[in-house]
Every structure is written in structure tokens, then in C-alpha cells.
mmCIF file of C-alpha atoms in Angstrom:
data_model
loop_
_atom_site.group_PDB
_atom_site.id
_atom_site.type_symbol
_atom_site.label_atom_id
_atom_site.label_comp_id
_atom_site.label_asym_id
_atom_site.label_seq_id
_atom_site.Cartn_x
_atom_site.Cartn_y
_atom_site.Cartn_z
ATOM 1 C CA UNK A 1 59.536 104.279 58.110
ATOM 2 C CA UNK A 2 61.907 104.533 61.114
ATOM 3 C CA UNK A 3 65.558 105.535 60.507
ATOM 4 C CA UNK A 4 68.584 104.025 62.074
ATOM 5 C CA UNK A 5 71.919 105.557 61.476
ATOM 6 C CA UNK A 6 75.428 104.189 62.055
ATOM 7 C CA UNK A 7 78.603 106.111 62.367
ATOM 8 C CA UNK A 8 81.136 105.739 60.910
ATOM 9 C CA UNK A 9 79.915 104.389 57.428
ATOM 10 C CA UNK A 10 83.554 102.882 56.952
ATOM 11 C CA UNK A 11 86.820 102.837 58.801
ATOM 12 C CA UNK A 12 90.268 101.782 58.259
ATOM 13 C CA UNK A 13 92.385 101.066 61.337
ATOM 14 C CA UNK A 14 95.849 99.394 62.293
ATOM 15 C CA UNK A 15 95.877 96.004 63.960
ATOM 16 C CA UNK A 16 95.847 96.313 67.584
ATOM 17 C CA UNK A 17 93.710 99.380 67.698
ATOM 18 C CA UNK A 18 90.109 99.739 68.998
ATOM 19 C CA UNK A 19 87.219 100.941 67.059
ATOM 20 C CA UNK A 20 83.946 102.196 68.050
ATOM 21 C CA UNK A 21 80.714 102.075 65.954
ATOM 22 C CA UNK A 22 77.692 103.999 67.062
ATOM 23 C CA UNK A 23 74.138 102.995 66.247
ATOM 24 C CA UNK A 24 71.292 105.460 66.669
ATOM 25 C CA UNK A 25 67.621 105.326 66.285
ATOM 26 C CA UNK A 26 66.605 108.666 65.009
ATOM 27 C CA UNK A 27 62.800 108.932 65.305
ATOM 28 C CA UNK A 28 62.024 106.304 67.926
ATOM 29 C CA UNK A 29 63.019 104.816 71.100
ATOM 30 C CA UNK A 30 64.695 101.408 70.672
ATOM 31 C CA UNK A 31 64.625 99.338 73.919
ATOM 32 C CA UNK A 32 66.578 96.567 71.995
ATOM 33 C CA UNK A 33 69.308 96.807 69.408
ATOM 34 C CA UNK A 34 70.878 93.842 67.529
ATOM 35 C CA UNK A 35 74.518 93.868 66.247
ATOM 36 C CA UNK A 36 75.288 91.691 63.126
ATOM 37 C CA UNK A 37 78.390 90.985 61.255
ATOM 38 C CA UNK A 38 78.453 89.953 57.633
ATOM 39 C CA UNK A 39 81.661 88.617 55.867
ATOM 40 C CA UNK A 40 81.746 88.654 51.891
ATOM 41 C CA UNK A 41 79.138 86.198 50.354
ATOM 42 C CA UNK A 42 77.839 85.155 53.845
ATOM 43 C CA UNK A 43 74.853 85.722 55.756
ATOM 44 C CA UNK A 44 74.265 88.331 58.498
ATOM 45 C CA UNK A 45 75.372 86.744 61.747
ATOM 46 C CA UNK A 46 73.841 87.972 64.878
ATOM 47 C CA UNK A 47 76.638 88.878 67.324
ATOM 48 C CA UNK A 48 74.730 90.195 70.314
ATOM 49 C CA UNK A 49 71.408 91.584 71.475
ATOM 50 C CA UNK A 50 71.376 94.825 73.565
ATOM 51 C CA UNK A 51 68.903 96.064 75.936
ATOM 52 C CA UNK A 52 68.913 99.462 77.048
ATOM 53 C CA UNK A 53 70.421 99.516 80.666
ATOM 54 C CA UNK A 54 71.293 95.940 80.874
ATOM 55 C CA UNK A 55 74.253 93.765 79.741
ATOM 56 C CA UNK A 56 74.282 92.666 76.192
ATOM 57 C CA UNK A 57 73.535 89.079 75.489
ATOM 58 C CA UNK A 58 76.184 87.499 73.206
ATOM 59 C CA UNK A 59 75.812 84.750 70.555
ATOM 60 C CA UNK A 60 77.904 81.686 70.840
ATOM 61 C CA UNK A 61 81.299 81.959 69.739
ATOM 62 C CA UNK A 62 81.317 85.917 69.940
ATOM 63 C CA UNK A 63 83.900 87.172 72.651
ATOM 64 C CA UNK A 64 82.178 89.630 74.681
ATOM 65 C CA UNK A 65 85.711 91.111 75.928
ATOM 66 C CA UNK A 66 86.436 91.781 72.413
ATOM 67 C CA UNK A 67 83.340 93.157 71.237
ATOM 68 C CA UNK A 68 82.014 95.622 73.828
ATOM 69 C CA UNK A 69 78.635 96.655 73.628
ATOM 70 C CA UNK A 70 76.910 99.695 75.511
ATOM 71 C CA UNK A 71 73.472 100.514 75.282
ATOM 72 C CA UNK A 72 73.162 103.522 77.527
ATOM 73 C CA UNK A 73 70.158 105.165 76.227
ATOM 74 C CA UNK A 74 66.867 104.403 74.250
ATOM 75 C CA UNK A 75 68.406 105.842 71.047
ATOM 76 C CA UNK A 76 72.133 104.967 71.299
ATOM 77 C CA UNK A 77 73.939 101.671 71.104
ATOM 78 C CA UNK A 78 77.811 101.423 70.604
ATOM 79 C CA UNK A 79 79.899 98.560 69.594
ATOM 80 C CA UNK A 80 83.611 98.615 70.434
ATOM 81 C CA UNK A 81 85.980 96.300 68.550
ATOM 82 C CA UNK A 82 88.909 96.134 70.894
ATOM 83 C CA UNK A 83 92.451 95.247 69.651
ATOM 84 C CA UNK A 84 91.175 94.727 66.129
ATOM 85 C CA UNK A 85 92.848 92.237 63.947
ATOM 86 C CA UNK A 86 92.608 91.507 60.231
ATOM 87 C CA UNK A 87 90.186 88.895 60.525
ATOM 88 C CA UNK A 88 87.772 91.200 62.318
ATOM 89 C CA UNK A 89 87.355 93.107 58.845
ATOM 90 C CA UNK A 90 83.684 92.946 58.135
ATOM 91 C CA UNK A 91 80.599 94.610 57.580
ATOM 92 C CA UNK A 92 78.988 95.399 60.778
ATOM 93 C CA UNK A 93 75.235 96.316 60.892
ATOM 94 C CA UNK A 94 73.049 97.374 63.733
ATOM 95 C CA UNK A 95 69.343 97.044 63.960
ATOM 96 C CA UNK A 96 66.976 98.649 66.291
ATOM 97 C CA UNK A 97 63.520 97.346 67.502
ATOM 98 C CA UNK A 98 60.764 99.599 68.212
ATOM 99 C CA UNK A 99 57.781 98.874 70.323
ATOM 100 C CA UNK A 100 54.481 99.135 68.485
ATOM 101 C CA UNK A 101 50.994 99.325 69.421
ATOM 102 C CA UNK A 102 49.209 99.556 72.599
ATOM 103 C CA UNK A 103 50.024 95.956 73.550
ATOM 104 C CA UNK A 104 53.545 96.935 73.588
ATOM 105 C CA UNK A 105 54.884 93.920 71.609
ATOM 106 C CA UNK A 106 57.850 94.593 69.344
ATOM 107 C CA UNK A 107 58.283 93.205 65.960
ATOM 108 C CA UNK A 108 59.626 95.773 63.598
ATOM 109 C CA UNK A 109 63.247 95.850 63.247
ATOM 110 C CA UNK A 110 65.058 98.498 61.400
ATOM 111 C CA UNK A 111 68.463 98.251 60.002
ATOM 112 C CA UNK A 112 71.182 100.783 59.965
ATOM 113 C CA UNK A 113 73.320 101.267 56.799
ATOM 114 C CA UNK A 114 76.207 99.302 58.300
ATOM 115 C CA UNK A 115 80.018 99.938 59.005
ATOM 116 C CA UNK A 116 82.515 98.742 56.840
ATOM 117 C CA UNK A 117 85.718 97.932 58.901
ATOM 118 C CA UNK A 118 89.125 97.114 57.481
ATOM 119 C CA UNK A 119 91.910 96.453 59.857
ATOM 120 C CA UNK A 120 95.431 96.443 58.126
ATOM 121 C CA UNK B 1 72.599 71.891 58.965
ATOM 122 C CA UNK B 2 72.158 75.756 58.489
ATOM 123 C CA UNK B 3 68.927 77.176 60.043
ATOM 124 C CA UNK B 4 67.848 78.713 56.902
ATOM 125 C CA UNK B 5 69.188 77.524 53.620
ATOM 126 C CA UNK B 6 69.049 79.034 50.183
ATOM 127 C CA UNK B 7 70.280 78.539 46.720
ATOM 128 C CA UNK B 8 73.121 81.075 46.400
ATOM 129 C CA UNK B 9 72.606 81.401 42.693
ATOM 130 C CA UNK B 10 73.277 83.803 40.759
ATOM 131 C CA UNK B 11 70.180 83.522 38.918
ATOM 132 C CA UNK B 12 70.692 85.186 35.515
ATOM 133 C CA UNK B 13 67.340 86.218 33.783
ATOM 134 C CA UNK B 14 66.321 88.722 31.070
ATOM 135 C CA UNK B 15 64.168 91.568 31.891
ATOM 136 C CA UNK B 16 60.453 90.598 31.832
ATOM 137 C CA UNK B 17 61.024 87.145 33.046
ATOM 138 C CA UNK B 18 59.465 85.372 36.068
ATOM 139 C CA UNK B 19 61.916 83.970 38.483
ATOM 140 C CA UNK B 20 61.371 81.950 41.815
ATOM 141 C CA UNK B 21 63.495 81.502 44.868
ATOM 142 C CA UNK B 22 63.099 79.061 47.450
ATOM 143 C CA UNK B 23 64.354 78.664 50.948
ATOM 144 C CA UNK B 24 63.898 75.964 53.785
ATOM 145 C CA UNK B 25 64.242 76.309 57.423
ATOM 146 C CA UNK B 26 64.942 73.975 60.279
ATOM 147 C CA UNK B 27 63.297 75.386 63.239
ATOM 148 C CA UNK B 28 59.841 74.465 63.374
ATOM 149 C CA UNK B 29 59.136 76.831 66.120
ATOM 150 C CA UNK B 30 59.654 79.739 63.678
ATOM 151 C CA UNK B 31 56.715 82.012 63.951
ATOM 152 C CA UNK B 32 57.592 84.864 61.607
ATOM 153 C CA UNK B 33 58.992 84.818 58.007
ATOM 154 C CA UNK B 34 60.292 87.458 55.775
ATOM 155 C CA UNK B 35 61.969 88.239 52.521
ATOM 156 C CA UNK B 36 64.555 90.879 52.677
ATOM 157 C CA UNK B 37 66.481 92.447 49.765
ATOM 158 C CA UNK B 38 70.208 93.421 50.134
ATOM 159 C CA UNK B 39 72.110 95.367 47.619
ATOM 160 C CA UNK B 40 75.785 95.277 47.187
ATOM 161 C CA UNK B 41 77.558 96.763 50.262
ATOM 162 C CA UNK B 42 74.249 97.941 51.800
ATOM 163 C CA UNK B 43 72.196 96.954 54.559
ATOM 164 C CA UNK B 44 69.143 94.498 54.113
ATOM 165 C CA UNK B 45 65.711 96.090 53.477
ATOM 166 C CA UNK B 46 62.492 94.354 54.291
ATOM 167 C CA UNK B 47 60.795 93.401 50.860
ATOM 168 C CA UNK B 48 57.725 91.545 52.331
ATOM 169 C CA UNK B 49 56.452 89.446 55.442
ATOM 170 C CA UNK B 50 55.406 86.123 54.408
ATOM 171 C CA UNK B 51 52.091 84.618 55.598
ATOM 172 C CA UNK B 52 50.680 80.989 55.578
ATOM 173 C CA UNK B 53 48.082 82.128 53.237
ATOM 174 C CA UNK B 54 50.382 83.612 50.757
ATOM 175 C CA UNK B 55 50.619 87.296 50.040
ATOM 176 C CA UNK B 56 51.308 89.449 46.965
ATOM 177 C CA UNK B 57 52.812 92.852 46.659
ATOM 178 C CA UNK B 58 52.829 94.060 43.120
ATOM 179 C CA UNK B 59 55.007 91.864 41.083
ATOM 180 C CA UNK B 60 56.168 89.890 44.147
ATOM 181 C CA UNK B 61 54.502 86.772 45.541
ATOM 182 C CA UNK B 62 55.491 85.041 48.812
ATOM 183 C CA UNK B 63 54.183 81.603 49.952
ATOM 184 C CA UNK B 64 54.819 79.635 53.161
ATOM 185 C CA UNK B 65 54.266 75.898 53.564
ATOM 186 C CA UNK B 66 54.690 75.399 57.276
ATOM 187 C CA UNK B 67 54.446 71.457 57.007
ATOM 188 C CA UNK B 68 57.391 71.348 54.640
ATOM 189 C CA UNK B 69 59.028 74.342 56.341
ATOM 190 C CA UNK B 70 59.596 75.974 53.033
ATOM 191 C CA UNK B 71 59.151 79.500 51.841
ATOM 192 C CA UNK B 72 59.115 80.821 48.201
ATOM 193 C CA UNK B 73 59.371 84.278 46.454
ATOM 194 C CA UNK B 74 57.989 84.662 42.864
ATOM 195 C CA UNK B 75 59.126 87.863 41.136
ATOM 196 C CA UNK B 76 57.076 88.565 37.817
ATOM 197 C CA UNK B 77 58.074 90.779 34.947
ATOM 198 C CA UNK B 78 61.614 91.105 36.254
ATOM 199 C CA UNK B 79 63.189 94.594 36.081
ATOM 200 C CA UNK B 80 66.774 95.581 35.919
ATOM 201 C CA UNK B 81 66.510 97.010 39.217
ATOM 202 C CA UNK B 82 65.266 93.938 40.878
ATOM 203 C CA UNK B 83 69.087 92.779 40.605
ATOM 204 C CA UNK B 84 70.177 92.156 44.271
ATOM 205 C CA UNK B 85 70.558 89.486 46.812
ATOM 206 C CA UNK B 86 67.476 88.184 48.253
ATOM 207 C CA UNK B 87 67.433 87.023 51.821
ATOM 208 C CA UNK B 88 65.102 84.484 53.324
ATOM 209 C CA UNK B 89 64.616 85.313 57.056
ATOM 210 C CA UNK B 90 62.897 83.430 59.920
ATOM 211 C CA UNK B 91 62.372 84.438 63.354
ATOM 212 C CA UNK B 92 61.875 81.440 65.723
ATOM 213 C CA UNK B 93 61.778 83.339 69.110
ATOM 214 C CA UNK B 94 62.900 87.154 69.278
ATOM 215 C CA UNK B 95 65.776 87.003 66.996
ATOM 216 C CA UNK B 96 65.992 87.134 63.221
ATOM 217 C CA UNK B 97 67.907 84.247 61.361
ATOM 218 C CA UNK B 98 69.106 85.266 58.004
ATOM 219 C CA UNK B 99 69.814 82.689 55.063
ATOM 220 C CA UNK B 100 72.941 83.488 52.984
ATOM 221 C CA UNK B 101 70.882 84.761 50.231
ATOM 222 C CA UNK B 102 70.030 84.357 46.688
ATOM 223 C CA UNK B 103 71.629 86.522 43.891
ATOM 224 C CA UNK B 104 69.494 87.651 41.123
ATOM 225 C CA UNK B 105 71.061 89.355 38.008
ATOM 226 C CA UNK B 106 68.419 90.731 35.566
ATOM 227 C CA UNK B 107 69.807 91.665 32.250
ATOM 228 C CA UNK B 108 68.561 93.625 29.390
#
């Protein structure tokens, strides 16, 4: 199946600093990428949907100025957590959606391995 | 009310047992349904899609009841390697909505 990578796999940073997480689709072009966050014992929560070349669409309650998303190419999206605080510590997972078939409809979503962020 | 509800478990079963998980969803516009498996500290991985007619993949059987907005997953002959959290996922529009997951522990 399709492969999605994330970098870094884990990061520890100090409160007030910014952290950038990269998500890459390795063997397909992803017109849409999704960013999720998962706190312990909770479900994955969609933070934002990112379409290549356009602004991301953020879910209700997610601060767009705090979680900056850039989707500059069909294989790369980045999430920057600005001025991170301990409550931002979480498991961040990206997902990329490929276009399938001649109809161009997109259904398959492939998940990256996740990035574990710890803010001290 | 959560969009996707699951019993968090854990379900503790011995090897070889049959175990069933249930899930309900609130959005009647949901069009696609899935079961994902998530191991500790890992990303979720697609286990199987769920169709109205019901579908089977080896030891795993999934059922969908649209009228009741209910999805199930049956695991037969449980293996130790089946220990994981099973996520019920629905797609009402273009976005996946995840349940909190049901944790399964299979013991020797």
C-alpha cells in the first residue's frame, strides 16, 4: 500500500518554542492531507484539512494561528505548533488521501506513523 | 452525544475465543464505514471496510445496520496478536470520524 512518512517521530521541546512536523507521501501524490491529534485514551480528532496550494480548513476549536499548516506540494504538508505549551503535548498524526481510478474520486486515506510531541 | 460511540473495554479474552465489538454512529448521512486497528503508540491501520451486506476477511466479520446506525466487528479464534485497540470509523462527508476505540486483550 501507499506509504506516508512523518518526521520527526518524536520531539521534546521547551514551553514557548515552535515545532515543525513534516508529512510526506512517498509513492503517490496527495491532493489532500489531514492532521489529527490524539490524547491518551482518546480518539483521533481531526484538526485540519489541507489541500495543496490552498489554505487549510480548520476544525472548530482549533486555533489556526497556533497550528500553522502548509501544503506547498503534492507530497509534503507541514504542521507547525507555535509557542508550544505542555497542554499541546500529544500524538500528532497526518493522513494523505490519494486520487484513485479514472473517475478521480478519492477515498483511500493513508496514515503516517505519527509524531509524539512532549512540551516541558 | 459523540458522533461515534464505542465501549472502551478492555475486553479480556483467552486465545481461541470469539469476541464481538459494537459501535453506533449518529450521523445518518454517513456513507462509508470502517474498522481500524491501532496498536499502542502507533498510527491506526485499516482493518476492513464495512458494507451493508456484511463482509468477511478471514477471522474477521463486519456488519452494518443502517436503520439502527450500528456497526459490528466479530473476531473468531482470537490470537495473541489481535491484542490492540479497534477503532470504529465513519465517513459522513469527506472526513473520517473516529470512535474512541475498544481495547482488546487476548491472553494465553
